Amino acid sequence: MAFGKGHHLHLIDGSAFIFRAYHALPPLTRKSDGLPIGAVAGFCNMLHRYVEGNTGPDAPTHVAVIFDKGSHTFRNEIYDQYKANREAMPEDLRPQIPLTRTATEAFNIACKEKEGFEADDIIATLACQARDAGGRVTIISSDKDLMQLVGDGVEMLDAMKNRRIDRDGVIEKFGVGPERVVDVQALAGDSVDNVPGAPGIGIKTAALLINEYGSLEELLDRAEEIKQPKRRQTLIDMRDQIEMSKRLVQLDCETPLEFNLDDLEVRDADPDVLMPFLAEMEFRTLTKRIADQLGVEPPAIPDAPTKAAESAAAPEMPPLDASNYTTVRDAETLKSWVEKAQARGYVAVDTETTGLNEMTADLVGVCLCVDPGKACYVPLAHKASAGDDLFASDDLAEGQMPFNDALAILQPMLEDPSILKIGQNMKYDAKILARLGITVAPFDDTMLMSYAMHGGEHGHGMDTLSERYLNHTPIPIKTLLGTGKSQITFDKVPIDDAAKYAAEDADVTMRLWTLFKPQLHQAQVTRVYETLERPMVKVLADMEMSGVKVDRDVLSRMSNAFAQKMAGLEAEIHELAGETFNVGSPKQLGEILFDKMGLEGGKRGKTGAYATGADVLEDLATEHELPARVLDWRQLSKLKSTYTDALQEHIHSETGRVHTSYVITGASTGRLASTDPNLQNIPIRTEEGRRIREAFVAETGKTLVSLDYSQIELRILAHIADIPALKQAFRDGLDIHAMTASEMFDVPLDEMTPDIRRQAKAINFGVIYGISGFGLARNLRIPRAEAQGFIDRYFERFPGIKDYMNDTKAFAKEHGYVQTLFGRKIHTPEINAKGPRAGFAQRAAINAPIQGTAADIIRRAMIRMPAAIEGQPATMLLQVHDELLFEVENGAEDALIDTARDVMEGAADPVVKLDVTLTVDAGKGQNWAEAH
DNA sequence: CCTGTCACG
DNA sequence: GACGTACGTGACAGGG
């Protein structure tokens, strides 16, 4: 069928692709022969991403990449200085030009050029032909010269910003419609192409004049009428030059072409052509990725003879070798290591202990590394081997320095302000040493460096980092400790084995630091690392060691009450089912509900079991008793097992308090995670669950004070997406959800109903999460079409939100990460994936800057807090994302609230000037339920 | 060890 | 035209 109505032609400006690729990438060379290849690599990546993105109803039916050919065109006949000021093509780009043609053909995309014609003219000709045939055209370029073609089904797409430019976009840029763009350009000229235009007249003035006179010709004919003398004279004197400029910028829609639109039909790539090409270029990642997607075996790409090119930038390091490590057994040797650290000015430190819980684990040994490859282990508390003896020995193993002697030598070094201590997860070691009276400072943390540079890309544990960046798999701890029931603690490990493992850890840490330190700067995250990551170590270590008092009796009483209620419910459930079964087994429950009782709506998950989640049961509960009872039972079961029972296990035997551990690198967005136990998910939403918080109490004579940011994420959204109505509402202290509802549903605020407000609230939150019609529909339990209607209305009312979402997605697609207002990078490696994963990644990308900025803000508040409340009888205990919990001596609560509120509300200053104020609510009470 | 479920912001 | 979708976490129980 000939090109016509219903067809959609994409025209890609090939030169633009090449130059962008060239400038976006470092000067890569082909490993085998050093051929410059960066631009081709970037070009192929862009083509591939382009092809990947071509799904959906808007996908093109026809496509071509258009290139310039030859430097002499008809425009040089008109004006010999045309494009004369262009810089010569960079030497390393020239040989890549023909390869981009080959690449285009390898992707099986039509590749067109014509001697003596600019790509723009070919694009213009094809666009005109396609438009005349009744089809649609998208020109993928940001070249403003092409804007004259827009209109009547022709649009431009700025692939860089992922922004479509239609007629309105052109008017925004040039102040006139596409048909008058050439007139404006003729007047304004173009310094890039060396088009002279009218001196002293830019786009703004040109648009003004053209709009007033209707056309360039009219303007020039009536130039005498212009009031401004200088402008009038210019137009009269420069008439010839202006008219010539117009001929220069006017695209030629009549380029003679040896092919027609039908030759441009979209074709699938042929793996037999594409894969060999990519392999020949030695694009390892891209070859593999595309092979995976095409479902073919990736061709082998031989490794370059040397790895020199790759490691040139990386510091030189000797290979890891355990035989070089020493075991320190006497004071003299230890002192010599400390002296080495002193001389160096930095030292990697790692502690070995009897467990993972810093509040209960005991120090077993310390290792130091002063240089990659030079590491030692100082065993301190290894137990003598029990040998065949069944009775474990409490005696210390031979050949260890006295514990306190060693610490006395190490302490000055660990506290020496002129020696940088380098650790991997320093919070752990700092807490272990703090319990022994040692304050480690100053320090660097390779885990946090990795998090600052690679957050969202991968985990930041030592094994991961070592494998990824050192190409070395450290000795697994399991080989020393065993696993499961027979697992032993580190103090039972023979010293020789322990030394190899421990010293290697310090060595690996030192190597990672050597590698990461210069990279932090290159990745432009030094400030994030130094102001948002590293200072958290001390703040959190102190909070964790403080712990929060938990009243065991309260929990225990609740536990018993829950057990009784659950027993009653269980009996009822069995009665209703007509048989006994394990209510806690989703599998058995599903079979009872859908097989035995024959209820409708059973859906099986991937394991073949029926889904019995709360949403499913809630639907069934309107008609049936049993699922309703199961829901009640489940709630109690959760509260009992996770909270009233498990929390008691976490009460420290000496402090009587619960000491959580925060994972600084736990969440990709910059939020903290809380583990062992998780104190960030203590119930609050239901009355019954909320009572768990009554067990979190203040010490006698003290009070708990809670401060939390009000609507911080919505405020950040208002700022980032620049939504005037939202910002104003926050300034006016309005009920933000009611305001949204009022705007969307045209309901005056004084006639607002709780239900309408509830819907608006769901939409507000949905926006933060990267809303979808489906998600909102499910949340509100309304038809999907209705939910979509709400969203459309919302975007219509707050168009900045839609822009924010599109801009953020485009940024992520281009850069592979998004950023918070404070510069934290959150990587989005899946953003260019195919299938449902792309959707996930896009929504995560939309959410990350908002959630991440809020996380940055509370981090800043926490870091400033200790100095701010210095002297006040108050301790910061917990953080729950937007809340800080303090324990304060009675009578000092209000002073603490004043201070802490100031710190929290001003936490963005002075780095970020928010358009919205941050507001903090405060409460106090004998327990957490009262305080919140 | 994985899956389903559910607690929080 | 169908599919599958709200963002970020951690803990527990069941089951292979």
PDB file of C-alpha atoms in Angstrom, chain A residues 145-249:
ATOM      1  CA  ASP A 145      15.641  25.492  11.028  1.00  0.00           C
ATOM      2  CA  LEU A 146      13.270  22.576  10.691  1.00  0.00           C
ATOM      3  CA  MET A 147      10.544  24.326  12.615  1.00  0.00           C
ATOM      4  CA  GLN A 148       9.280  25.935   9.415  1.00  0.00           C
ATOM      5  CA  LEU A 149       7.964  22.496   8.434  1.00  0.00           C
ATOM      6  CA  VAL A 150       5.717  22.042  11.457  1.00  0.00           C
ATOM      7  CA  GLY A 151       1.959  21.997  11.051  1.00  0.00           C
ATOM      8  CA  ASP A 152      -0.663  19.996   9.150  1.00  0.00           C
ATOM      9  CA  GLY A 153       0.385  16.704  10.663  1.00  0.00           C
ATOM     10  CA  VAL A 154       4.079  17.522  10.879  1.00  0.00           C
ATOM     11  CA  GLU A 155       5.613  17.732  14.342  1.00  0.00           C
ATOM     12  CA  MET A 156       9.093  17.794  15.716  1.00  0.00           C
ATOM     13  CA  LEU A 157      10.428  15.745  18.582  1.00  0.00           C
ATOM     14  CA  ASP A 158      13.324  17.011  20.585  1.00  0.00           C
ATOM     15  CA  ALA A 159      14.832  13.675  21.499  1.00  0.00           C
ATOM     16  CA  MET A 160      17.127  15.341  24.005  1.00  0.00           C
ATOM     17  CA  LYS A 161      14.321  16.736  26.105  1.00  0.00           C
ATOM     18  CA  ASN A 162      11.749  14.231  24.877  1.00  0.00           C
ATOM     19  CA  ARG A 163       9.555  17.159  24.035  1.00  0.00           C
ATOM     20  CA  ARG A 164       7.167  17.292  21.121  1.00  0.00           C
ATOM     21  CA  ILE A 165       7.089  20.552  19.274  1.00  0.00           C
ATOM     22  CA  ASP A 166       3.887  21.362  17.508  1.00  0.00           C
ATOM     23  CA  ARG A 167       2.576  24.631  16.128  1.00  0.00           C
ATOM     24  CA  ASP A 168       2.331  26.091  19.633  1.00  0.00           C
ATOM     25  CA  GLY A 169       5.879  25.030  20.350  1.00  0.00           C
ATOM     26  CA  VAL A 170       7.076  26.873  17.269  1.00  0.00           C
ATOM     27  CA  ILE A 171       5.158  29.972  18.244  1.00  0.00           C
ATOM     28  CA  GLU A 172       6.753  29.738  21.670  1.00  0.00           C
ATOM     29  CA  LYS A 173      10.203  29.622  20.115  1.00  0.00           C
ATOM     30  CA  PHE A 174       9.840  32.086  17.254  1.00  0.00           C
ATOM     31  CA  GLY A 175       6.845  34.168  18.211  1.00  0.00           C
ATOM     32  CA  VAL A 176       5.232  33.343  14.877  1.00  0.00           C
ATOM     33  CA  GLY A 177       3.651  30.303  13.272  1.00  0.00           C
ATOM     34  CA  PRO A 178       5.698  27.855  11.214  1.00  0.00           C
ATOM     35  CA  GLU A 179       4.763  29.531   7.931  1.00  0.00           C
ATOM     36  CA  ARG A 180       6.473  32.750   9.063  1.00  0.00           C
ATOM     37  CA  VAL A 181       9.518  31.144  10.694  1.00  0.00           C
ATOM     38  CA  VAL A 182      11.655  31.796   7.598  1.00  0.00           C
ATOM     39  CA  ASP A 183      10.725  35.466   7.719  1.00  0.00           C
ATOM     40  CA  VAL A 184      11.830  35.743  11.320  1.00  0.00           C
ATOM     41  CA  GLN A 185      15.018  33.809  10.592  1.00  0.00           C
ATOM     42  CA  ALA A 186      15.773  35.946   7.584  1.00  0.00           C
ATOM     43  CA  LEU A 187      15.674  39.020   9.804  1.00  0.00           C
ATOM     44  CA  ALA A 188      17.324  37.560  12.872  1.00  0.00           C
ATOM     45  CA  GLY A 189      19.986  35.650  10.992  1.00  0.00           C
ATOM     46  CA  ASP A 190      21.823  32.709  12.438  1.00  0.00           C
ATOM     47  CA  SER A 191      25.317  32.936  13.779  1.00  0.00           C
ATOM     48  CA  VAL A 192      25.738  29.161  13.758  1.00  0.00           C
ATOM     49  CA  ASP A 193      25.144  28.876  10.009  1.00  0.00           C
ATOM     50  CA  ASN A 194      26.586  32.325   9.365  1.00  0.00           C
ATOM     51  CA  VAL A 195      23.356  33.665   7.937  1.00  0.00           C
ATOM     52  CA  PRO A 196      23.707  37.475   8.230  1.00  0.00           C
ATOM     53  CA  GLY A 197      20.087  38.614   8.555  1.00  0.00           C
ATOM     54  CA  ALA A 198      19.481  42.210   9.658  1.00  0.00           C
ATOM     55  CA  PRO A 199      22.116  43.499  12.060  1.00  0.00           C
ATOM     56  CA  GLY A 200      20.708  44.458  15.426  1.00  0.00           C
ATOM     57  CA  ILE A 201      17.535  42.467  15.004  1.00  0.00           C
ATOM     58  CA  GLY A 202      17.054  39.256  16.934  1.00  0.00           C
ATOM     59  CA  ILE A 203      14.239  36.790  17.131  1.00  0.00           C
ATOM     60  CA  LYS A 204      12.161  38.902  19.510  1.00  0.00           C
ATOM     61  CA  THR A 205      12.222  42.012  17.356  1.00  0.00           C
ATOM     62  CA  ALA A 206      11.847  40.038  14.173  1.00  0.00           C
ATOM     63  CA  ALA A 207       8.709  38.334  15.465  1.00  0.00           C
ATOM     64  CA  LEU A 208       7.327  41.675  16.545  1.00  0.00           C
ATOM     65  CA  LEU A 209       7.850  43.138  13.094  1.00  0.00           C
ATOM     66  CA  ILE A 210       6.550  40.164  11.190  1.00  0.00           C
ATOM     67  CA  ASN A 211       3.451  40.004  13.335  1.00  0.00           C
ATOM     68  CA  GLU A 212       2.843  43.670  12.745  1.00  0.00           C
ATOM     69  CA  TYR A 213       3.336  43.634   8.982  1.00  0.00           C
ATOM     70  CA  GLY A 214       2.172  40.129   8.221  1.00  0.00           C
ATOM     71  CA  SER A 215       5.139  39.051   6.146  1.00  0.00           C
ATOM     72  CA  LEU A 216       8.733  39.830   5.380  1.00  0.00           C
ATOM     73  CA  GLU A 217       7.919  41.186   1.941  1.00  0.00           C
ATOM     74  CA  GLU A 218       5.260  43.498   3.308  1.00  0.00           C
ATOM     75  CA  LEU A 219       7.657  44.651   5.989  1.00  0.00           C
ATOM     76  CA  LEU A 220      10.424  45.434   3.543  1.00  0.00           C
ATOM     77  CA  ASP A 221       8.055  47.244   1.190  1.00  0.00           C
ATOM     78  CA  ARG A 222       6.720  49.409   3.992  1.00  0.00           C
ATOM     79  CA  ALA A 223      10.000  49.797   5.867  1.00  0.00           C
ATOM     80  CA  GLU A 224       9.634  53.600   5.649  1.00  0.00           C
ATOM     81  CA  GLU A 225       6.759  53.418   8.152  1.00  0.00           C
ATOM     82  CA  ILE A 226       8.909  52.064  10.964  1.00  0.00           C
ATOM     83  CA  LYS A 227       9.199  54.553  13.805  1.00  0.00           C
ATOM     84  CA  GLN A 228      12.562  53.593  15.269  1.00  0.00           C
ATOM     85  CA  PRO A 229      15.072  55.401  13.036  1.00  0.00           C
ATOM     86  CA  LYS A 230      17.876  52.900  13.384  1.00  0.00           C
ATOM     87  CA  ARG A 231      15.684  49.897  12.733  1.00  0.00           C
ATOM     88  CA  ARG A 232      14.100  51.634   9.723  1.00  0.00           C
ATOM     89  CA  GLN A 233      17.460  52.423   8.221  1.00  0.00           C
ATOM     90  CA  THR A 234      18.737  48.894   8.713  1.00  0.00           C
ATOM     91  CA  LEU A 235      15.765  47.384   6.932  1.00  0.00           C
ATOM     92  CA  ILE A 236      16.058  49.776   4.039  1.00  0.00           C
ATOM     93  CA  ASP A 237      19.832  49.459   3.681  1.00  0.00           C
ATOM     94  CA  MET A 238      20.029  45.747   4.245  1.00  0.00           C
ATOM     95  CA  ARG A 239      17.147  44.706   2.047  1.00  0.00           C
ATOM     96  CA  ASP A 240      19.293  42.611  -0.294  1.00  0.00           C
ATOM     97  CA  GLN A 241      21.072  40.884   2.532  1.00  0.00           C
ATOM     98  CA  ILE A 242      17.800  40.110   4.255  1.00  0.00           C
ATOM     99  CA  GLU A 243      16.263  38.715   1.111  1.00  0.00           C
ATOM    100  CA  MET A 244      19.334  36.592   0.549  1.00  0.00           C
ATOM    101  CA  SER A 245      19.128  35.383   4.135  1.00  0.00           C
ATOM    102  CA  LYS A 246      15.625  34.251   3.487  1.00  0.00           C
ATOM    103  CA  ARG A 247      16.769  32.206   0.508  1.00  0.00           C
ATOM    104  CA  LEU A 248      19.417  30.658   2.734  1.00  0.00           C
ATOM    105  CA  VAL A 249      17.090  29.598   5.493  1.00  0.00           C
TER     106      VAL A 249
END
